[in-house]
Amino acid sequence: MGGAFLAAAVLARLGNRIGLPTIPLFILAGILLGPHTPGIALVDDPHELEMLSLLGLVLLLFYLGLEFHLDDLKEGGRKMAVAGAAYLALNVGAGLVFGFLVGWGTSEALVLAGVLGISSSAIVTKVLMDTGRLGNPETKPILGIIVVEDIFLALYLAALQPVISGADSLASAAADAGKAFGFLLLLAVVARWGTTVIGKLIATKDNELLVISFLGAAVFVAGVSEWFGVADAIGAFMVGLMLGSTGSGKRIMELVHPLRDAFGAIFFFAFGLSIDPGDLPSVVWPVLIAVALTLVMNVVAGLVAARIYGFGPGPAANIATALLARGEFALILATMAAGAGLDERLAPFIAGYVLILAVLGPLAAGRSAWLARLLPGGEDRALTASSTAPSAAGARSPEAS
């Protein structure tokens, strides 16, 4: 553990000197010091860090819930649902078509649809924090799309499990999906009408007791969520949503910050441990085609979301690049596919695809202004800004931020 933290820290410090984001460097540390590369292997079995890695994911999404207030959901719920549905239709649809064109099988195509269609909540959250965009207007649709994706994720996993495992019981699949949706609905009801009671239960002047209380609540609900067939991360997100609206919300955000950073780093390090670079050459062309397809679909989805919200090319580029990364959900699907005995090419394909986008996503998000210039209206705005620069020196537009 000490070696993992230090390796991640050293690489991240070196990366900061040349302007690289921390996420791909944490992943690179895991690859270099894992069991699949020559040299020192700090961890022989990636599962040894599984619990700490899951805790990192839970804390990342818990913090995201603290940032995402209930008022945002009430005010923009319809737009978020439309933007999220559009994103899923474009990306999951493209993934399904890609899966059938690859020709590995119907069950494999369904797995690939999920892999190509769902963003990494953990990486998206970290990207928004690293780029300082949590307060930007376009962050609301980004977070809304993540919420819609996580709800879809819970239902998709429940429906996919019996399909790829060869089960023919539609009633069983429907029961699992109903159980997951019912639990999500229960969490939403508590978040909407139980905030006052929760605020009284969590309130304390003692920071030690407050840390133990919110950490216990986040991890406990995450575990119960998983038992009901809902992603543990969305359970933690809902707890953050509840606690963020209480009188203790600001203190909780300050106290969870160092925990989120530490265990978030372990999540990405453990992600790197699971990648075997030696398996990648056999699927290099399908991986590159899938990456190119995802880039195109994310740009289209970013333009659609921006149009729904009335944003210009700058926010559209921010939406497209922030949601680009794929991660934990793809790895879950890879595990399910391996357990069901599906095509053995799936595992290295998913590893290569996720690795490229996990690196490319944060890099693209930090340079989204380049994409904005290529989008419709981007050049006109750039010319207008340059022509008015002398009279508006020192002014900073909302899109530039």
mmCIF file of C-alpha atoms in Angstrom:
data_model
loop_
_atom_site.group_PDB
_atom_site.id
_atom_site.type_symbol
_atom_site.label_atom_id
_atom_site.label_comp_id
_atom_site.label_asym_id
_atom_site.label_seq_id
_atom_site.Cartn_x
_atom_site.Cartn_y
_atom_site.Cartn_z
ATOM 1 C CA MET A 1 0.000 0.000 0.000
ATOM 2 C CA GLY A 2 2.799 2.386 0.883
ATOM 3 C CA GLY A 3 4.529 1.626 -2.390
ATOM 4 C CA ALA A 4 1.298 2.133 -4.313
ATOM 5 C CA PHE A 5 0.698 5.549 -2.763
ATOM 6 C CA LEU A 6 4.323 6.641 -3.274
ATOM 7 C CA ALA A 7 4.490 5.415 -6.882
ATOM 8 C CA ALA A 8 1.257 7.205 -7.735
ATOM 9 C CA ALA A 9 2.511 10.362 -6.021
ATOM 10 C CA VAL A 10 5.896 10.374 -7.780
ATOM 11 C CA LEU A 11 4.394 9.877 -11.244
ATOM 12 C CA ALA A 12 1.674 12.465 -10.585
ATOM 13 C CA ARG A 13 4.271 15.034 -9.444
ATOM 14 C CA LEU A 14 6.334 14.426 -12.586
ATOM 15 C CA GLY A 15 3.196 14.695 -14.714
ATOM 16 C CA ASN A 16 2.154 17.962 -13.104
ATOM 17 C CA ARG A 17 5.465 19.507 -14.155
ATOM 18 C CA ILE A 18 4.584 18.943 -17.831
ATOM 19 C CA GLY A 19 0.848 19.594 -17.485
ATOM 20 C CA LEU A 20 -0.488 16.009 -17.536
ATOM 21 C CA PRO A 21 -3.635 15.071 -15.538
ATOM 22 C CA THR A 22 -3.241 12.705 -12.590
ATOM 23 C CA ILE A 23 -5.699 9.967 -13.643
ATOM 24 C CA PRO A 24 -3.687 8.327 -16.475
ATOM 25 C CA LEU A 25 -0.534 8.597 -14.351
ATOM 26 C CA PHE A 26 -2.157 6.735 -11.447
ATOM 27 C CA ILE A 27 -3.251 4.068 -13.950
ATOM 28 C CA LEU A 28 0.250 3.933 -15.458
ATOM 29 C CA ALA A 29 1.725 3.385 -11.983
ATOM 30 C CA GLY A 30 -0.577 0.379 -11.571
ATOM 31 C CA ILE A 31 0.451 -1.063 -14.936
ATOM 32 C CA LEU A 32 4.188 -0.625 -14.333
ATOM 33 C CA LEU A 33 4.118 -2.059 -10.803
ATOM 34 C CA GLY A 34 1.541 -4.783 -11.413
ATOM 35 C CA PRO A 35 1.930 -8.498 -12.106
ATOM 36 C CA HIS A 36 1.679 -8.182 -15.907
ATOM 37 C CA THR A 37 4.850 -6.168 -16.567
ATOM 38 C CA PRO A 38 8.512 -7.090 -15.965
ATOM 39 C CA GLY A 39 10.375 -5.628 -13.005
ATOM 40 C CA ILE A 40 9.108 -4.915 -9.497
ATOM 41 C CA ALA A 41 5.554 -6.116 -8.814
ATOM 42 C CA LEU A 42 4.183 -4.430 -5.709
ATOM 43 C CA VAL A 43 0.925 -6.395 -5.990
ATOM 44 C CA ASP A 44 0.810 -9.938 -7.347
ATOM 45 C CA ASP A 45 -2.985 -10.174 -7.291
ATOM 46 C CA PRO A 46 -5.086 -7.064 -8.120
ATOM 47 C CA HIS A 47 -7.875 -8.438 -5.916
ATOM 48 C CA GLU A 48 -5.720 -7.688 -2.858
ATOM 49 C CA LEU A 49 -6.617 -4.004 -3.285
ATOM 50 C CA GLU A 50 -10.224 -4.643 -4.296
ATOM 51 C CA MET A 51 -11.885 -3.378 -1.098
ATOM 52 C CA LEU A 52 -9.759 -0.225 -0.945
ATOM 53 C CA SER A 53 -10.369 0.365 -4.647
ATOM 54 C CA LEU A 54 -14.129 0.076 -4.156
ATOM 55 C CA LEU A 55 -13.902 2.490 -1.236
ATOM 56 C CA GLY A 56 -12.190 4.977 -3.575
ATOM 57 C CA LEU A 57 -15.041 4.649 -6.083
ATOM 58 C CA VAL A 58 -17.639 5.067 -3.329
ATOM 59 C CA LEU A 59 -15.965 8.227 -2.008
ATOM 60 C CA LEU A 60 -15.598 9.751 -5.482
ATOM 61 C CA LEU A 61 -19.309 9.347 -6.175
ATOM 62 C CA PHE A 62 -20.279 10.336 -2.631
ATOM 63 C CA TYR A 63 -18.431 13.630 -3.141
ATOM 64 C CA LEU A 64 -20.152 14.085 -6.489
ATOM 65 C CA GLY A 65 -23.512 13.692 -4.726
ATOM 66 C CA LEU A 66 -22.531 16.373 -2.219
ATOM 67 C CA GLU A 67 -21.862 18.762 -5.128
ATOM 68 C CA PHE A 68 -25.085 17.861 -6.934
ATOM 69 C CA HIS A 69 -27.909 19.560 -5.030
ATOM 70 C CA LEU A 70 -31.529 18.449 -5.058
ATOM 71 C CA ASP A 71 -32.532 21.850 -6.435
ATOM 72 C CA ASP A 72 -30.532 21.030 -9.571
ATOM 73 C CA LEU A 73 -32.579 17.875 -10.077
ATOM 74 C CA LYS A 74 -35.904 19.617 -9.462
ATOM 75 C CA GLU A 75 -35.131 22.566 -11.726
ATOM 76 C CA GLY A 76 -33.583 20.700 -14.644
ATOM 77 C CA GLY A 77 -34.856 17.145 -14.280
ATOM 78 C CA ARG A 78 -36.597 17.017 -17.648
ATOM 79 C CA LYS A 79 -33.629 18.433 -19.570
ATOM 80 C CA MET A 80 -31.247 16.073 -17.761
ATOM 81 C CA ALA A 81 -33.424 13.086 -18.643
ATOM 82 C CA VAL A 82 -33.573 14.099 -22.315
ATOM 83 C CA ALA A 83 -29.821 14.799 -22.496
ATOM 84 C CA GLY A 84 -29.012 11.521 -20.738
ATOM 85 C CA ALA A 85 -31.370 9.525 -22.964
ATOM 86 C CA ALA A 86 -29.839 11.116 -26.076
ATOM 87 C CA TYR A 87 -26.310 10.303 -24.878
ATOM 88 C CA LEU A 88 -27.229 6.671 -24.197
ATOM 89 C CA ALA A 89 -29.116 6.270 -27.470
ATOM 90 C CA LEU A 90 -26.144 7.518 -29.487
ATOM 91 C CA ASN A 91 -23.377 5.690 -27.622
ATOM 92 C CA VAL A 92 -25.086 2.437 -26.637
ATOM 93 C CA GLY A 93 -26.670 2.259 -30.099
ATOM 94 C CA ALA A 94 -23.304 2.762 -31.798
ATOM 95 C CA GLY A 95 -21.753 0.184 -29.469
ATOM 96 C CA LEU A 96 -24.416 -2.378 -30.351
ATOM 97 C CA VAL A 97 -23.911 -1.840 -34.089
ATOM 98 C CA PHE A 98 -20.145 -2.117 -33.599
ATOM 99 C CA GLY A 99 -20.618 -5.328 -31.601
ATOM 100 C CA PHE A 100 -22.616 -6.995 -34.367
ATOM 101 C CA LEU A 101 -20.201 -5.815 -37.076
ATOM 102 C CA VAL A 102 -17.224 -7.297 -35.195
ATOM 103 C CA GLY A 103 -19.017 -10.648 -35.397
ATOM 104 C CA TRP A 104 -18.055 -12.172 -32.054
ATOM 105 C CA GLY A 105 -21.618 -13.213 -31.172
ATOM 106 C CA THR A 106 -24.934 -11.757 -29.939
ATOM 107 C CA SER A 107 -24.099 -11.909 -26.222
ATOM 108 C CA GLU A 108 -20.716 -10.347 -26.973
ATOM 109 C CA ALA A 109 -22.441 -7.552 -28.928
ATOM 110 C CA LEU A 110 -24.656 -6.778 -25.920
ATOM 111 C CA VAL A 111 -21.568 -6.581 -23.702
ATOM 112 C CA LEU A 112 -19.817 -4.284 -26.188
ATOM 113 C CA ALA A 113 -22.876 -2.017 -26.320
ATOM 114 C CA GLY A 114 -22.520 -1.408 -22.592
ATOM 115 C CA VAL A 115 -18.739 -1.026 -22.759
ATOM 116 C CA LEU A 116 -18.887 1.615 -25.504
ATOM 117 C CA GLY A 117 -22.024 3.306 -24.184
ATOM 118 C CA ILE A 118 -21.373 4.106 -20.507
ATOM 119 C CA SER A 119 -18.917 6.735 -19.241
ATOM 120 C CA SER A 120 -16.731 6.242 -16.179
ATOM 121 C CA SER A 121 -18.396 8.109 -13.299
ATOM 122 C CA ALA A 122 -15.159 8.056 -11.312
ATOM 123 C CA ILE A 123 -12.991 9.493 -14.095
ATOM 124 C CA VAL A 124 -15.611 12.060 -15.125
ATOM 125 C CA THR A 125 -15.875 13.226 -11.509
ATOM 126 C CA LYS A 126 -12.087 13.516 -11.187
ATOM 127 C CA VAL A 127 -11.826 15.358 -14.513
ATOM 128 C CA LEU A 128 -14.379 17.956 -13.388
ATOM 129 C CA MET A 129 -12.447 18.473 -10.161
ATOM 130 C CA ASP A 130 -9.017 18.642 -11.811
ATOM 131 C CA THR A 131 -10.181 21.132 -14.458
ATOM 132 C CA GLY A 132 -12.011 23.295 -11.896
ATOM 133 C CA ARG A 133 -15.317 23.070 -13.757
ATOM 134 C CA LEU A 134 -17.649 21.971 -10.964
ATOM 135 C CA GLY A 135 -19.194 25.446 -10.919
ATOM 136 C CA ASN A 136 -19.572 25.773 -14.717
ATOM 137 C CA PRO A 137 -23.099 25.869 -16.226
ATOM 138 C CA GLU A 138 -22.406 22.879 -18.498
ATOM 139 C CA THR A 139 -21.473 20.743 -15.491
ATOM 140 C CA LYS A 140 -25.171 20.295 -14.637
ATOM 141 C CA PRO A 141 -25.949 18.381 -17.849
ATOM 142 C CA ILE A 142 -22.707 16.396 -17.441
ATOM 143 C CA LEU A 143 -23.732 15.303 -13.942
ATOM 144 C CA GLY A 144 -27.289 14.724 -15.123
ATOM 145 C CA ILE A 145 -26.068 12.418 -17.889
ATOM 146 C CA ILE A 146 -23.968 10.516 -15.322
ATOM 147 C CA VAL A 147 -27.033 10.031 -13.108
ATOM 148 C CA VAL A 148 -29.124 8.800 -16.061
ATOM 149 C CA GLU A 149 -26.260 6.484 -17.068
ATOM 150 C CA ASP A 150 -26.009 5.032 -13.561
ATOM 151 C CA ILE A 151 -29.748 4.352 -13.437
ATOM 152 C CA PHE A 152 -29.533 2.715 -16.867
ATOM 153 C CA LEU A 153 -26.447 0.813 -15.689
ATOM 154 C CA ALA A 154 -28.348 -0.753 -12.781
ATOM 155 C CA LEU A 155 -31.193 -1.900 -15.042
ATOM 156 C CA TYR A 156 -28.845 -3.007 -17.834
ATOM 157 C CA LEU A 157 -26.738 -5.178 -15.523
ATOM 158 C CA ALA A 158 -29.866 -6.788 -14.075
ATOM 159 C CA ALA A 159 -31.213 -7.557 -17.552
ATOM 160 C CA LEU A 160 -27.869 -8.592 -19.087
ATOM 161 C CA GLN A 161 -26.781 -11.101 -16.445
ATOM 162 C CA PRO A 162 -29.344 -13.834 -17.341
ATOM 163 C CA VAL A 163 -28.834 -13.215 -21.086
ATOM 164 C CA ILE A 164 -25.047 -13.703 -21.204
ATOM 165 C CA SER A 165 -25.173 -16.570 -18.714
ATOM 166 C CA GLY A 166 -27.610 -18.449 -20.944
ATOM 167 C CA ALA A 167 -30.650 -18.158 -18.677
ATOM 168 C CA ASP A 168 -33.981 -18.227 -20.479
ATOM 169 C CA SER A 169 -36.183 -16.928 -17.665
ATOM 170 C CA LEU A 170 -37.595 -13.556 -18.689
ATOM 171 C CA ALA A 171 -39.547 -13.435 -15.429
ATOM 172 C CA SER A 172 -36.336 -13.751 -13.399
ATOM 173 C CA ALA A 173 -34.654 -10.946 -15.359
ATOM 174 C CA ALA A 174 -37.723 -8.730 -14.946
ATOM 175 C CA ALA A 175 -37.786 -9.440 -11.194
ATOM 176 C CA ASP A 176 -34.126 -8.442 -10.820
ATOM 177 C CA ALA A 177 -34.677 -5.246 -12.799
ATOM 178 C CA GLY A 178 -37.788 -4.438 -10.748
ATOM 179 C CA LYS A 179 -35.905 -4.957 -7.495
ATOM 180 C CA ALA A 180 -33.122 -2.608 -8.615
ATOM 181 C CA PHE A 181 -35.538 0.063 -9.816
ATOM 182 C CA GLY A 182 -37.592 -0.182 -6.619
ATOM 183 C CA PHE A 183 -34.534 0.409 -4.455
ATOM 184 C CA LEU A 184 -33.488 3.382 -6.586
ATOM 185 C CA LEU A 185 -36.984 4.795 -6.195
ATOM 186 C CA LEU A 186 -36.778 4.345 -2.419
ATOM 187 C CA LEU A 187 -33.466 6.237 -2.281
ATOM 188 C CA ALA A 188 -34.942 9.014 -4.431
ATOM 189 C CA VAL A 189 -37.971 9.341 -2.098
ATOM 190 C CA VAL A 190 -35.712 9.547 0.979
ATOM 191 C CA ALA A 191 -33.503 12.123 -0.760
ATOM 192 C CA ARG A 192 -36.551 14.198 -1.675
ATOM 193 C CA TRP A 193 -38.579 14.115 1.551
ATOM 194 C CA GLY A 194 -36.293 12.764 4.284
ATOM 195 C CA THR A 195 -33.565 15.406 4.285
ATOM 196 C CA THR A 196 -34.804 17.149 7.446
ATOM 197 C CA VAL A 197 -34.788 13.941 9.492
ATOM 198 C CA ILE A 198 -31.402 12.875 8.086
ATOM 199 C CA GLY A 199 -29.968 16.297 8.890
ATOM 200 C CA LYS A 200 -30.981 15.957 12.537
ATOM 201 C CA LEU A 201 -29.548 12.434 12.756
ATOM 202 C CA ILE A 202 -26.180 13.366 11.219
ATOM 203 C CA ALA A 203 -25.734 16.728 12.994
ATOM 204 C CA THR A 204 -22.869 16.948 15.502
ATOM 205 C CA LYS A 205 -20.216 19.529 16.402
ATOM 206 C CA ASP A 206 -17.570 16.826 16.760
ATOM 207 C CA ASN A 207 -15.690 16.309 13.470
ATOM 208 C CA GLU A 208 -14.595 12.807 14.443
ATOM 209 C CA LEU A 209 -18.169 11.661 14.958
ATOM 210 C CA LEU A 210 -19.285 13.385 11.752
ATOM 211 C CA VAL A 211 -16.596 11.615 9.678
ATOM 212 C CA ILE A 212 -17.506 8.219 11.121
ATOM 213 C CA SER A 213 -21.203 8.882 10.560
ATOM 214 C CA PHE A 214 -21.101 9.997 6.910
ATOM 215 C CA LEU A 215 -18.464 7.410 5.965
ATOM 216 C CA GLY A 216 -20.503 4.636 7.557
ATOM 217 C CA ALA A 217 -23.689 5.821 5.841
ATOM 218 C CA ALA A 218 -22.034 6.044 2.400
ATOM 219 C CA VAL A 219 -20.376 2.615 2.576
ATOM 220 C CA PHE A 220 -23.404 0.910 4.152
ATOM 221 C CA VAL A 221 -25.873 2.186 1.558
ATOM 222 C CA ALA A 222 -23.386 1.370 -1.227
ATOM 223 C CA GLY A 223 -23.246 -2.233 0.022
ATOM 224 C CA VAL A 224 -27.027 -2.514 0.333
ATOM 225 C CA SER A 225 -27.403 -1.031 -3.159
ATOM 226 C CA GLU A 226 -25.164 -3.736 -4.601
ATOM 227 C CA TRP A 227 -27.255 -6.391 -2.863
ATOM 228 C CA PHE A 228 -30.358 -4.995 -4.592
ATOM 229 C CA GLY A 229 -28.642 -5.071 -7.990
ATOM 230 C CA VAL A 230 -27.893 -1.336 -8.100
ATOM 231 C CA ALA A 231 -24.300 -0.146 -8.673
ATOM 232 C CA ASP A 232 -22.656 0.583 -5.313
ATOM 233 C CA ALA A 233 -21.467 3.916 -6.698
ATOM 234 C CA ILE A 234 -24.997 5.189 -7.339
ATOM 235 C CA GLY A 235 -25.950 4.271 -3.757
ATOM 236 C CA ALA A 236 -23.048 6.375 -2.458
ATOM 237 C CA PHE A 237 -24.051 9.176 -4.833
ATOM 238 C CA MET A 238 -27.576 9.198 -3.404
ATOM 239 C CA VAL A 239 -26.227 9.409 0.169
ATOM 240 C CA GLY A 240 -24.096 12.381 -0.870
ATOM 241 C CA LEU A 241 -27.161 13.938 -2.468
ATOM 242 C CA MET A 242 -29.071 13.569 0.812
ATOM 243 C CA LEU A 243 -26.308 14.822 3.122
ATOM 244 C CA GLY A 244 -25.301 17.692 0.852
ATOM 245 C CA SER A 245 -28.692 19.320 1.423
ATOM 246 C CA THR A 246 -28.396 19.200 5.233
ATOM 247 C CA GLY A 247 -26.887 21.834 7.521
ATOM 248 C CA SER A 248 -23.737 19.707 7.808
ATOM 249 C CA GLY A 249 -23.210 19.521 4.027
ATOM 250 C CA LYS A 250 -20.358 22.051 3.759
ATOM 251 C CA ARG A 251 -18.444 20.537 6.692
ATOM 252 C CA ILE A 252 -18.844 17.047 5.253
ATOM 253 C CA MET A 253 -17.466 18.231 1.913
ATOM 254 C CA GLU A 254 -14.349 19.615 3.596
ATOM 255 C CA LEU A 255 -13.818 16.532 5.748
ATOM 256 C CA VAL A 256 -14.269 13.971 2.949
ATOM 257 C CA HIS A 257 -11.917 15.791 0.561
ATOM 258 C CA PRO A 258 -8.603 14.168 1.678
ATOM 259 C CA LEU A 259 -10.249 10.738 1.957
ATOM 260 C CA ARG A 260 -11.613 11.088 -1.578
ATOM 261 C CA ASP A 261 -8.195 12.030 -2.978
ATOM 262 C CA ALA A 262 -6.291 9.245 -1.222
ATOM 263 C CA PHE A 263 -8.615 6.350 -1.961
ATOM 264 C CA GLY A 264 -9.486 7.718 -5.408
ATOM 265 C CA ALA A 265 -5.800 7.378 -6.295
ATOM 266 C CA ILE A 266 -5.886 3.739 -5.154
ATOM 267 C CA PHE A 267 -8.967 3.113 -7.339
ATOM 268 C CA PHE A 268 -7.114 4.217 -10.479
ATOM 269 C CA PHE A 269 -3.910 2.431 -9.402
ATOM 270 C CA ALA A 270 -5.866 -0.825 -8.943
ATOM 271 C CA PHE A 271 -7.452 -0.270 -12.341
ATOM 272 C CA GLY A 272 -3.954 -0.229 -13.852
ATOM 273 C CA LEU A 273 -3.053 -3.463 -12.037
ATOM 274 C CA SER A 274 -5.787 -5.318 -13.944
ATOM 275 C CA ILE A 275 -4.422 -4.401 -17.398
ATOM 276 C CA ASP A 276 -2.098 -6.846 -19.155
ATOM 277 C CA PRO A 277 -0.297 -4.983 -21.982
ATOM 278 C CA GLY A 278 0.694 -8.296 -23.594
ATOM 279 C CA ASP A 279 -2.916 -9.071 -24.550
ATOM 280 C CA LEU A 280 -3.458 -5.823 -26.459
ATOM 281 C CA PRO A 281 -1.757 -6.478 -29.868
ATOM 282 C CA SER A 282 -4.293 -9.164 -30.843
ATOM 283 C CA VAL A 283 -7.204 -6.701 -30.745
ATOM 284 C CA VAL A 284 -5.486 -3.467 -31.716
ATOM 285 C CA TRP A 285 -7.634 -2.700 -34.793
ATOM 286 C CA PRO A 286 -11.043 -3.282 -33.161
ATOM 287 C CA VAL A 287 -9.846 -1.145 -30.230
ATOM 288 C CA LEU A 288 -8.780 1.759 -32.465
ATOM 289 C CA ILE A 289 -12.036 1.621 -34.445
ATOM 290 C CA ALA A 290 -14.060 1.594 -31.215
ATOM 291 C CA VAL A 291 -12.091 4.561 -29.839
ATOM 292 C CA ALA A 292 -12.677 6.556 -33.048
ATOM 293 C CA LEU A 293 -16.398 5.695 -32.950
ATOM 294 C CA THR A 294 -16.658 6.809 -29.318
ATOM 295 C CA LEU A 295 -14.913 10.100 -30.113
ATOM 296 C CA VAL A 296 -17.403 10.853 -32.892
ATOM 297 C CA MET A 297 -20.454 9.836 -30.849
ATOM 298 C CA ASN A 298 -19.341 11.932 -27.870
ATOM 299 C CA VAL A 299 -18.939 15.024 -30.041
ATOM 300 C CA VAL A 300 -22.428 14.480 -31.481
ATOM 301 C CA ALA A 301 -23.844 13.865 -27.982
ATOM 302 C CA GLY A 302 -22.103 16.999 -26.690
ATOM 303 C CA LEU A 303 -23.685 19.081 -29.452
ATOM 304 C CA VAL A 304 -27.117 17.578 -28.733
ATOM 305 C CA ALA A 305 -26.842 18.241 -24.984
ATOM 306 C CA ALA A 306 -25.605 21.780 -25.605
ATOM 307 C CA ARG A 307 -28.544 22.426 -27.921
ATOM 308 C CA ILE A 308 -31.002 21.142 -25.288
ATOM 309 C CA TYR A 309 -29.545 23.588 -22.748
ATOM 310 C CA GLY A 310 -28.967 26.451 -25.180
ATOM 311 C CA PHE A 311 -25.163 26.379 -24.840
ATOM 312 C CA GLY A 312 -22.559 27.348 -27.438
ATOM 313 C CA PRO A 313 -19.557 25.448 -28.869
ATOM 314 C CA GLY A 314 -17.378 25.922 -25.740
ATOM 315 C CA PRO A 315 -19.713 24.126 -23.316
ATOM 316 C CA ALA A 316 -20.531 21.554 -26.026
ATOM 317 C CA ALA A 317 -16.828 20.699 -26.268
ATOM 318 C CA ASN A 318 -16.563 20.505 -22.475
ATOM 319 C CA ILE A 319 -19.514 18.085 -22.323
ATOM 320 C CA ALA A 320 -18.128 15.914 -25.135
ATOM 321 C CA THR A 321 -14.622 15.626 -23.665
ATOM 322 C CA ALA A 322 -15.632 15.299 -19.992
ATOM 323 C CA LEU A 323 -17.811 12.244 -20.734
ATOM 324 C CA LEU A 324 -15.279 10.544 -23.017
ATOM 325 C CA ALA A 325 -13.540 8.242 -20.537
ATOM 326 C CA ARG A 326 -14.690 4.666 -19.949
ATOM 327 C CA GLY A 327 -13.733 2.687 -16.850
ATOM 328 C CA GLU A 328 -15.263 0.783 -13.973
ATOM 329 C CA PHE A 329 -18.488 -0.334 -15.692
ATOM 330 C CA ALA A 330 -16.513 -1.725 -18.628
ATOM 331 C CA LEU A 331 -14.361 -3.716 -16.203
ATOM 332 C CA ILE A 332 -17.479 -5.097 -14.493
ATOM 333 C CA LEU A 333 -18.751 -6.241 -17.899
ATOM 334 C CA ALA A 334 -15.374 -7.822 -18.685
ATOM 335 C CA THR A 335 -15.595 -9.820 -15.462
ATOM 336 C CA MET A 336 -19.166 -10.911 -16.256
ATOM 337 C CA ALA A 337 -18.160 -11.942 -19.792
ATOM 338 C CA ALA A 338 -15.222 -14.011 -18.523
ATOM 339 C CA GLY A 339 -17.446 -15.751 -15.972
ATOM 340 C CA ALA A 340 -20.024 -16.573 -18.652
ATOM 341 C CA GLY A 341 -17.387 -18.079 -20.971
ATOM 342 C CA LEU A 342 -17.862 -15.565 -23.783
ATOM 343 C CA ASP A 343 -15.315 -14.862 -26.549
ATOM 344 C CA GLU A 344 -11.843 -14.645 -25.011
ATOM 345 C CA ARG A 345 -11.019 -11.592 -27.146
ATOM 346 C CA LEU A 346 -13.435 -9.487 -25.077
ATOM 347 C CA ALA A 347 -11.116 -9.112 -22.073
ATOM 348 C CA PRO A 348 -8.066 -7.693 -23.927
ATOM 349 C CA PHE A 349 -10.351 -5.570 -26.121
ATOM 350 C CA ILE A 350 -12.022 -3.985 -23.098
ATOM 351 C CA ALA A 351 -8.672 -3.461 -21.358
ATOM 352 C CA GLY A 352 -7.132 -1.710 -24.380
ATOM 353 C CA TYR A 353 -10.232 0.366 -25.130
ATOM 354 C CA VAL A 354 -10.632 1.514 -21.535
ATOM 355 C CA LEU A 355 -6.925 2.267 -21.130
ATOM 356 C CA ILE A 356 -6.782 4.487 -24.240
ATOM 357 C CA LEU A 357 -9.917 6.434 -23.270
ATOM 358 C CA ALA A 358 -8.872 6.661 -19.606
ATOM 359 C CA VAL A 359 -5.724 8.429 -20.816
ATOM 360 C CA LEU A 360 -7.296 10.333 -23.719
ATOM 361 C CA GLY A 361 -10.362 11.533 -21.770
ATOM 362 C CA PRO A 362 -8.592 13.705 -19.170
ATOM 363 C CA LEU A 363 -6.119 14.987 -21.783
ATOM 364 C CA ALA A 364 -8.939 15.958 -24.143
ATOM 365 C CA ALA A 365 -10.923 17.596 -21.337
ATOM 366 C CA GLY A 366 -7.976 19.812 -20.488
ATOM 367 C CA ARG A 367 -7.752 20.927 -24.119
ATOM 368 C CA SER A 368 -11.444 21.145 -25.007
ATOM 369 C CA ALA A 369 -10.937 24.673 -26.387
ATOM 370 C CA TRP A 370 -9.252 23.100 -29.426
ATOM 371 C CA LEU A 371 -12.395 21.072 -30.149
ATOM 372 C CA ALA A 372 -14.625 24.093 -29.549
ATOM 373 C CA ARG A 373 -12.950 25.930 -32.453
ATOM 374 C CA LEU A 374 -13.860 23.063 -34.813
ATOM 375 C CA LEU A 375 -17.531 22.881 -33.790
ATOM 376 C CA PRO A 376 -20.266 24.874 -35.612
ATOM 377 C CA GLY A 377 -19.933 28.526 -34.573
ATOM 378 C CA GLY A 378 -16.562 27.990 -32.908
ATOM 379 C CA GLU A 379 -14.462 29.877 -35.476
ATOM 380 C CA ASP A 380 -16.907 32.809 -35.563
ATOM 381 C CA ARG A 381 -16.698 33.185 -31.785
ATOM 382 C CA ALA A 382 -12.903 32.958 -31.827
ATOM 383 C CA LEU A 383 -12.717 35.702 -34.474
ATOM 384 C CA THR A 384 -15.166 37.875 -32.552
ATOM 385 C CA ALA A 385 -13.188 37.405 -29.329
ATOM 386 C CA SER A 386 -9.889 38.298 -30.996
ATOM 387 C CA SER A 387 -11.342 41.390 -32.685
ATOM 388 C CA THR A 388 -12.753 42.710 -29.415
ATOM 389 C CA ALA A 389 -9.793 41.710 -27.237
ATOM 390 C CA PRO A 390 -8.252 45.208 -26.847
ATOM 391 C CA SER A 391 -11.495 46.749 -25.594
ATOM 392 C CA ALA A 392 -12.230 43.849 -23.310
ATOM 393 C CA ALA A 393 -8.838 43.217 -21.792
ATOM 394 C CA GLY A 394 -8.978 41.245 -18.602
ATOM 395 C CA ALA A 395 -12.574 40.145 -19.193
ATOM 396 C CA ARG A 396 -13.263 36.465 -18.889
ATOM 397 C CA SER A 397 -16.237 34.875 -20.641
ATOM 398 C CA PRO A 398 -18.305 32.144 -19.010
ATOM 399 C CA GLU A 399 -17.373 29.749 -21.816
ATOM 400 C CA ALA A 400 -13.669 30.421 -21.380
ATOM 401 C CA SER A 401 -13.960 29.434 -17.742
#
